[in-house]
Amino acid sequence: MNALHWLALSATLTAIFWVPYVLDRFVTVGIWATMKNTPAESAPRQSAWALRAKQAHANAVENLVVFATLVLVAQALGLAEHTWVANAAALYVGARLVHFVAYTAAIPGLRTLAFLVGFAAQLMVALVVLG
């Protein structure tokens, strides 16, 4: 797969990372209260893991902006098929999936390592793009 395929997969994963948090909100707050958008301060406290999942999702969105920009620039320059770019994109997707799971499960060492691997993958794409 080329970098664009990995970008699409990364965007899809990021798009569904909110699901566990909302499912927990259904359980702790109730479906109707969740749909009414009950403010967090007046709702019962959510599970700790769900709050971490929400933070992991926000982190994934923030990093997707950088990753997507780099991959799209690589594509515009005709470099999306470059071995380093495609491999870095695959590495990024795996790292972000591990990061989400480790963050949600409160595994701090693995969470940090996965974040750094994802960051390194972004730098790999940047190095190819910048020549």
Short mmCIF file of N, CA and C in Angstrom, two decimals:
data_model
loop_
_atom_site.label_atom_id
_atom_site.label_comp_id
_atom_site.label_asym_id
_atom_site.label_seq_id
_atom_site.Cartn_x
_atom_site.Cartn_y
_atom_site.Cartn_z
N MET A 1 0.85 -1.19 0.00
CA MET A 1 0.00 0.00 0.00
C MET A 1 0.89 1.24 0.00
N ASN A 2 0.42 2.27 -0.65
CA ASN A 2 1.19 3.50 -0.65
C ASN A 2 0.75 4.39 0.52
N ALA A 3 1.42 5.52 0.65
CA ALA A 3 1.19 6.40 1.79
C ALA A 3 -0.25 6.92 1.85
N LEU A 4 -0.89 7.11 0.71
CA LEU A 4 -2.27 7.60 0.72
C LEU A 4 -3.22 6.57 1.32
N HIS A 5 -2.97 5.31 1.05
CA HIS A 5 -3.80 4.27 1.66
C HIS A 5 -3.63 4.27 3.18
N TRP A 6 -2.40 4.41 3.63
CA TRP A 6 -2.14 4.46 5.07
C TRP A 6 -2.76 5.70 5.69
N LEU A 7 -2.72 6.79 4.96
CA LEU A 7 -3.37 8.02 5.45
C LEU A 7 -4.88 7.81 5.60
N ALA A 8 -5.48 7.17 4.61
CA ALA A 8 -6.92 6.89 4.69
C ALA A 8 -7.23 5.99 5.88
N LEU A 9 -6.39 4.99 6.11
CA LEU A 9 -6.59 4.10 7.26
C LEU A 9 -6.42 4.86 8.57
N SER A 10 -5.42 5.72 8.63
CA SER A 10 -5.19 6.51 9.83
C SER A 10 -6.38 7.44 10.11
N ALA A 11 -6.89 8.07 9.08
CA ALA A 11 -8.05 8.95 9.25
C ALA A 11 -9.27 8.16 9.69
N THR A 12 -9.44 6.97 9.16
CA THR A 12 -10.58 6.12 9.54
C THR A 12 -10.47 5.70 11.00
N LEU A 13 -9.28 5.27 11.42
CA LEU A 13 -9.09 4.90 12.82
C LEU A 13 -9.36 6.10 13.74
N THR A 14 -8.82 7.24 13.38
CA THR A 14 -9.03 8.44 14.18
C THR A 14 -10.51 8.79 14.24
N ALA A 15 -11.20 8.57 13.14
CA ALA A 15 -12.64 8.88 13.10
C ALA A 15 -13.46 7.98 14.01
N ILE A 16 -12.96 6.78 14.32
CA ILE A 16 -13.74 5.88 15.18
C ILE A 16 -13.22 5.80 16.62
N PHE A 17 -12.12 6.49 16.91
CA PHE A 17 -11.58 6.45 18.27
C PHE A 17 -12.52 7.06 19.31
N TRP A 18 -13.51 7.83 18.90
CA TRP A 18 -14.46 8.41 19.85
C TRP A 18 -15.50 7.39 20.34
N VAL A 19 -15.67 6.30 19.64
CA VAL A 19 -16.75 5.35 19.94
C VAL A 19 -16.67 4.79 21.36
N PRO A 20 -15.52 4.30 21.84
CA PRO A 20 -15.50 3.77 23.22
C PRO A 20 -15.91 4.81 24.26
N TYR A 21 -15.44 6.03 24.08
CA TYR A 21 -15.78 7.10 25.02
C TYR A 21 -17.29 7.34 25.06
N VAL A 22 -17.90 7.41 23.92
CA VAL A 22 -19.35 7.68 23.87
C VAL A 22 -20.15 6.49 24.40
N LEU A 23 -19.71 5.28 24.11
CA LEU A 23 -20.41 4.12 24.66
C LEU A 23 -20.36 4.12 26.19
N ASP A 24 -19.20 4.49 26.75
CA ASP A 24 -19.12 4.59 28.20
C ASP A 24 -20.02 5.72 28.71
N ARG A 25 -20.09 6.79 27.97
CA ARG A 25 -20.98 7.90 28.36
C ARG A 25 -22.44 7.45 28.35
N PHE A 26 -22.82 6.62 27.40
CA PHE A 26 -24.18 6.06 27.39
C PHE A 26 -24.45 5.31 28.69
N VAL A 27 -23.45 4.54 29.15
CA VAL A 27 -23.61 3.74 30.36
C VAL A 27 -23.63 4.61 31.61
N THR A 28 -22.70 5.56 31.71
CA THR A 28 -22.57 6.34 32.94
C THR A 28 -23.55 7.52 33.03
N VAL A 29 -23.87 8.11 31.91
CA VAL A 29 -24.74 9.30 31.89
C VAL A 29 -26.13 8.95 31.41
N GLY A 30 -26.21 7.98 30.53
CA GLY A 30 -27.47 7.61 29.91
C GLY A 30 -27.51 8.09 28.47
N ILE A 31 -28.22 7.34 27.66
CA ILE A 31 -28.29 7.67 26.23
C ILE A 31 -28.95 9.02 26.02
N TRP A 32 -30.07 9.24 26.68
CA TRP A 32 -30.80 10.49 26.47
C TRP A 32 -29.97 11.69 26.93
N ALA A 33 -29.35 11.59 28.10
CA ALA A 33 -28.53 12.69 28.60
C ALA A 33 -27.34 12.94 27.67
N THR A 34 -26.77 11.88 27.12
CA THR A 34 -25.67 12.05 26.17
C THR A 34 -26.16 12.77 24.92
N MET A 35 -27.31 12.38 24.42
CA MET A 35 -27.84 13.03 23.22
C MET A 35 -28.27 14.47 23.50
N LYS A 36 -28.67 14.76 24.74
CA LYS A 36 -29.05 16.14 25.11
C LYS A 36 -27.82 17.02 25.30
N ASN A 37 -26.64 16.40 25.28
CA ASN A 37 -25.39 17.12 25.49
C ASN A 37 -25.32 17.70 26.90
N THR A 38 -25.60 16.86 27.87
CA THR A 38 -25.50 17.25 29.27
C THR A 38 -24.07 17.69 29.56
N PRO A 39 -23.88 18.88 30.13
CA PRO A 39 -22.51 19.34 30.43
C PRO A 39 -21.78 18.36 31.35
N ALA A 40 -20.50 18.18 31.10
CA ALA A 40 -19.71 17.20 31.85
C ALA A 40 -19.73 17.48 33.35
N GLU A 41 -19.76 18.76 33.72
CA GLU A 41 -19.72 19.08 35.15
C GLU A 41 -21.01 18.71 35.88
N SER A 42 -22.13 18.59 35.18
CA SER A 42 -23.39 18.22 35.83
C SER A 42 -23.75 16.75 35.62
N ALA A 43 -22.94 16.05 34.86
CA ALA A 43 -23.19 14.63 34.59
C ALA A 43 -22.37 13.78 35.56
N PRO A 44 -22.81 12.55 35.78
CA PRO A 44 -21.98 11.65 36.60
C PRO A 44 -20.60 11.47 35.96
N ARG A 45 -19.63 11.26 36.79
CA ARG A 45 -18.26 11.09 36.30
C ARG A 45 -18.15 9.83 35.45
N GLN A 46 -17.49 9.98 34.31
CA GLN A 46 -17.27 8.82 33.44
C GLN A 46 -16.14 7.96 33.96
N SER A 47 -16.06 6.77 33.42
CA SER A 47 -14.98 5.85 33.77
C SER A 47 -13.64 6.50 33.42
N ALA A 48 -12.64 6.21 34.26
CA ALA A 48 -11.31 6.79 34.04
C ALA A 48 -10.76 6.38 32.67
N TRP A 49 -10.98 5.12 32.28
CA TRP A 49 -10.47 4.66 30.98
C TRP A 49 -11.12 5.43 29.84
N ALA A 50 -12.40 5.77 29.99
CA ALA A 50 -13.11 6.49 28.93
C ALA A 50 -12.58 7.92 28.80
N LEU A 51 -12.27 8.54 29.93
CA LEU A 51 -11.69 9.88 29.87
C LEU A 51 -10.32 9.85 29.21
N ARG A 52 -9.56 8.78 29.48
CA ARG A 52 -8.27 8.63 28.79
C ARG A 52 -8.48 8.39 27.30
N ALA A 53 -9.50 7.63 26.94
CA ALA A 53 -9.80 7.38 25.51
C ALA A 53 -10.14 8.69 24.81
N LYS A 54 -10.86 9.55 25.51
CA LYS A 54 -11.20 10.85 24.93
C LYS A 54 -9.94 11.68 24.69
N GLN A 55 -9.01 11.64 25.66
CA GLN A 55 -7.75 12.37 25.50
C GLN A 55 -6.90 11.75 24.39
N ALA A 56 -6.91 10.43 24.29
CA ALA A 56 -6.15 9.75 23.23
C ALA A 56 -6.71 10.12 21.86
N HIS A 57 -8.04 10.22 21.77
CA HIS A 57 -8.66 10.61 20.51
C HIS A 57 -8.25 12.04 20.14
N ALA A 58 -8.27 12.95 21.11
CA ALA A 58 -7.86 14.33 20.83
C ALA A 58 -6.41 14.37 20.37
N ASN A 59 -5.55 13.57 20.99
CA ASN A 59 -4.16 13.52 20.59
C ASN A 59 -4.01 12.98 19.17
N ALA A 60 -4.82 11.99 18.83
CA ALA A 60 -4.78 11.42 17.48
C ALA A 60 -5.19 12.45 16.44
N VAL A 61 -6.22 13.24 16.77
CA VAL A 61 -6.67 14.29 15.84
C VAL A 61 -5.56 15.32 15.64
N GLU A 62 -4.94 15.74 16.73
CA GLU A 62 -3.86 16.73 16.64
C GLU A 62 -2.72 16.23 15.77
N ASN A 63 -2.35 14.98 15.93
CA ASN A 63 -1.23 14.42 15.16
C ASN A 63 -1.61 14.11 13.73
N LEU A 64 -2.88 13.80 13.49
CA LEU A 64 -3.33 13.53 12.13
C LEU A 64 -3.15 14.76 11.24
N VAL A 65 -3.30 15.93 11.80
CA VAL A 65 -3.11 17.17 11.03
C VAL A 65 -1.71 17.22 10.44
N VAL A 66 -0.72 16.92 11.25
CA VAL A 66 0.67 16.95 10.79
C VAL A 66 0.93 15.82 9.80
N PHE A 67 0.52 14.61 10.16
CA PHE A 67 0.75 13.46 9.31
C PHE A 67 0.07 13.62 7.94
N ALA A 68 -1.17 14.03 7.95
CA ALA A 68 -1.91 14.19 6.69
C ALA A 68 -1.26 15.24 5.81
N THR A 69 -0.86 16.34 6.40
CA THR A 69 -0.20 17.39 5.62
C THR A 69 1.06 16.86 4.95
N LEU A 70 1.88 16.14 5.71
CA LEU A 70 3.12 15.61 5.14
C LEU A 70 2.86 14.59 4.03
N VAL A 71 1.91 13.70 4.25
CA VAL A 71 1.60 12.69 3.23
C VAL A 71 1.03 13.35 1.97
N LEU A 72 0.18 14.33 2.15
CA LEU A 72 -0.41 15.00 0.98
C LEU A 72 0.63 15.81 0.22
N VAL A 73 1.58 16.40 0.92
CA VAL A 73 2.68 17.09 0.23
C VAL A 73 3.54 16.06 -0.51
N ALA A 74 3.79 14.93 0.13
CA ALA A 74 4.54 13.86 -0.55
C ALA A 74 3.82 13.42 -1.81
N GLN A 75 2.51 13.30 -1.74
CA GLN A 75 1.72 12.92 -2.91
C GLN A 75 1.84 13.97 -4.01
N ALA A 76 1.73 15.23 -3.63
CA ALA A 76 1.82 16.32 -4.61
C ALA A 76 3.18 16.35 -5.30
N LEU A 77 4.19 15.93 -4.56
CA LEU A 77 5.55 15.91 -5.12
C LEU A 77 5.88 14.59 -5.82
N GLY A 78 4.91 13.69 -5.86
CA GLY A 78 5.12 12.39 -6.50
C GLY A 78 5.95 11.43 -5.65
N LEU A 79 5.93 11.63 -4.33
CA LEU A 79 6.76 10.81 -3.45
C LEU A 79 5.96 9.84 -2.58
N ALA A 80 4.65 9.77 -2.77
CA ALA A 80 3.82 8.91 -1.92
C ALA A 80 4.14 7.43 -2.10
N GLU A 81 4.72 7.07 -3.23
CA GLU A 81 5.10 5.67 -3.49
C GLU A 81 6.52 5.37 -3.01
N HIS A 82 7.25 6.42 -2.62
CA HIS A 82 8.62 6.24 -2.13
C HIS A 82 8.62 5.25 -0.96
N THR A 83 9.56 4.33 -0.96
CA THR A 83 9.60 3.28 0.06
C THR A 83 9.61 3.84 1.47
N TRP A 84 10.42 4.86 1.72
CA TRP A 84 10.48 5.43 3.07
C TRP A 84 9.16 6.06 3.47
N VAL A 85 8.51 6.73 2.53
CA VAL A 85 7.24 7.39 2.83
C VAL A 85 6.17 6.35 3.13
N ALA A 86 6.07 5.33 2.29
CA ALA A 86 5.06 4.29 2.50
C ALA A 86 5.31 3.52 3.80
N ASN A 87 6.57 3.18 4.06
CA ASN A 87 6.90 2.47 5.30
C ASN A 87 6.66 3.33 6.53
N ALA A 88 7.01 4.60 6.43
CA ALA A 88 6.78 5.52 7.55
C ALA A 88 5.28 5.68 7.81
N ALA A 89 4.50 5.73 6.74
CA ALA A 89 3.05 5.86 6.89
C ALA A 89 2.46 4.62 7.57
N ALA A 90 2.95 3.45 7.19
CA ALA A 90 2.49 2.21 7.84
C ALA A 90 2.89 2.19 9.31
N LEU A 91 4.11 2.61 9.58
CA LEU A 91 4.60 2.68 10.95
C LEU A 91 3.77 3.65 11.78
N TYR A 92 3.42 4.78 11.19
CA TYR A 92 2.61 5.79 11.88
C TYR A 92 1.25 5.20 12.29
N VAL A 93 0.60 4.52 11.35
CA VAL A 93 -0.72 3.95 11.65
C VAL A 93 -0.62 2.95 12.80
N GLY A 94 0.35 2.07 12.75
CA GLY A 94 0.53 1.10 13.83
C GLY A 94 0.82 1.78 15.16
N ALA A 95 1.68 2.78 15.12
CA ALA A 95 2.05 3.50 16.34
C ALA A 95 0.85 4.21 16.94
N ARG A 96 0.02 4.80 16.10
CA ARG A 96 -1.14 5.53 16.62
C ARG A 96 -2.18 4.58 17.20
N LEU A 97 -2.31 3.41 16.62
CA LEU A 97 -3.23 2.41 17.17
C LEU A 97 -2.74 1.93 18.53
N VAL A 98 -1.45 1.64 18.62
CA VAL A 98 -0.86 1.22 19.90
C VAL A 98 -0.99 2.36 20.91
N HIS A 99 -0.75 3.59 20.48
CA HIS A 99 -0.85 4.75 21.38
C HIS A 99 -2.26 4.86 21.96
N PHE A 100 -3.27 4.71 21.11
CA PHE A 100 -4.65 4.81 21.59
C PHE A 100 -4.95 3.74 22.64
N VAL A 101 -4.56 2.52 22.34
CA VAL A 101 -4.82 1.41 23.28
C VAL A 101 -4.03 1.62 24.57
N ALA A 102 -2.76 1.97 24.46
CA ALA A 102 -1.92 2.16 25.65
C ALA A 102 -2.40 3.34 26.49
N TYR A 103 -2.81 4.41 25.86
CA TYR A 103 -3.32 5.58 26.57
C TYR A 103 -4.61 5.20 27.30
N THR A 104 -5.52 4.55 26.59
CA THR A 104 -6.80 4.16 27.18
C THR A 104 -6.61 3.18 28.33
N ALA A 105 -5.67 2.26 28.19
CA ALA A 105 -5.41 1.24 29.21
C ALA A 105 -4.45 1.72 30.30
N ALA A 106 -4.01 2.95 30.20
CA ALA A 106 -3.09 3.54 31.19
C ALA A 106 -1.78 2.78 31.30
N ILE A 107 -1.15 2.55 30.15
CA ILE A 107 0.17 1.92 30.11
C ILE A 107 1.16 3.01 29.69
N PRO A 108 1.68 3.77 30.68
CA PRO A 108 2.45 4.98 30.36
C PRO A 108 3.71 4.76 29.53
N GLY A 109 4.53 3.76 29.83
CA GLY A 109 5.75 3.55 29.05
C GLY A 109 5.45 3.23 27.60
N LEU A 110 4.51 2.35 27.38
CA LEU A 110 4.13 1.97 26.02
C LEU A 110 3.49 3.14 25.29
N ARG A 111 2.67 3.88 26.02
CA ARG A 111 2.02 5.07 25.43
C ARG A 111 3.06 6.04 24.90
N THR A 112 4.07 6.34 25.72
CA THR A 112 5.11 7.29 25.33
C THR A 112 5.92 6.75 24.17
N LEU A 113 6.28 5.47 24.22
CA LEU A 113 7.05 4.86 23.14
C LEU A 113 6.27 4.91 21.83
N ALA A 114 4.99 4.57 21.87
CA ALA A 114 4.16 4.60 20.67
C ALA A 114 4.07 6.02 20.12
N PHE A 115 3.92 7.00 21.00
CA PHE A 115 3.87 8.39 20.55
C PHE A 115 5.16 8.77 19.83
N LEU A 116 6.29 8.40 20.43
CA LEU A 116 7.58 8.74 19.83
C LEU A 116 7.81 8.03 18.50
N VAL A 117 7.35 6.80 18.37
CA VAL A 117 7.46 6.08 17.10
C VAL A 117 6.61 6.79 16.04
N GLY A 118 5.41 7.20 16.40
CA GLY A 118 4.56 7.94 15.46
C GLY A 118 5.20 9.26 15.05
N PHE A 119 5.82 9.93 16.01
CA PHE A 119 6.51 11.18 15.71
C PHE A 119 7.69 10.94 14.78
N ALA A 120 8.44 9.88 15.04
CA ALA A 120 9.57 9.53 14.18
C ALA A 120 9.09 9.23 12.76
N ALA A 121 7.95 8.58 12.64
CA ALA A 121 7.40 8.30 11.31
C ALA A 121 7.05 9.60 10.59
N GLN A 122 6.51 10.56 11.32
CA GLN A 122 6.23 11.86 10.71
C GLN A 122 7.53 12.50 10.22
N LEU A 123 8.57 12.42 11.04
CA LEU A 123 9.85 13.01 10.65
C LEU A 123 10.44 12.31 9.42
N MET A 124 10.24 10.99 9.31
CA MET A 124 10.73 10.26 8.15
C MET A 124 10.08 10.79 6.87
N VAL A 125 8.76 11.01 6.92
CA VAL A 125 8.08 11.56 5.75
C VAL A 125 8.58 12.97 5.46
N ALA A 126 8.75 13.77 6.51
CA ALA A 126 9.23 15.14 6.35
C ALA A 126 10.61 15.17 5.71
N LEU A 127 11.49 14.25 6.12
CA LEU A 127 12.83 14.22 5.55
C LEU A 127 12.82 13.90 4.07
N VAL A 128 11.94 12.98 3.66
CA VAL A 128 11.84 12.65 2.24
C VAL A 128 11.28 13.86 1.48
N VAL A 129 10.24 14.47 2.02
CA VAL A 129 9.61 15.62 1.35
C VAL A 129 10.57 16.78 1.22
N LEU A 130 11.33 17.03 2.29
CA LEU A 130 12.24 18.17 2.28
C LEU A 130 13.57 17.88 1.60
N GLY A 131 13.73 16.63 1.18
CA GLY A 131 14.92 16.26 0.41
C GLY A 131 16.10 16.06 1.28
#
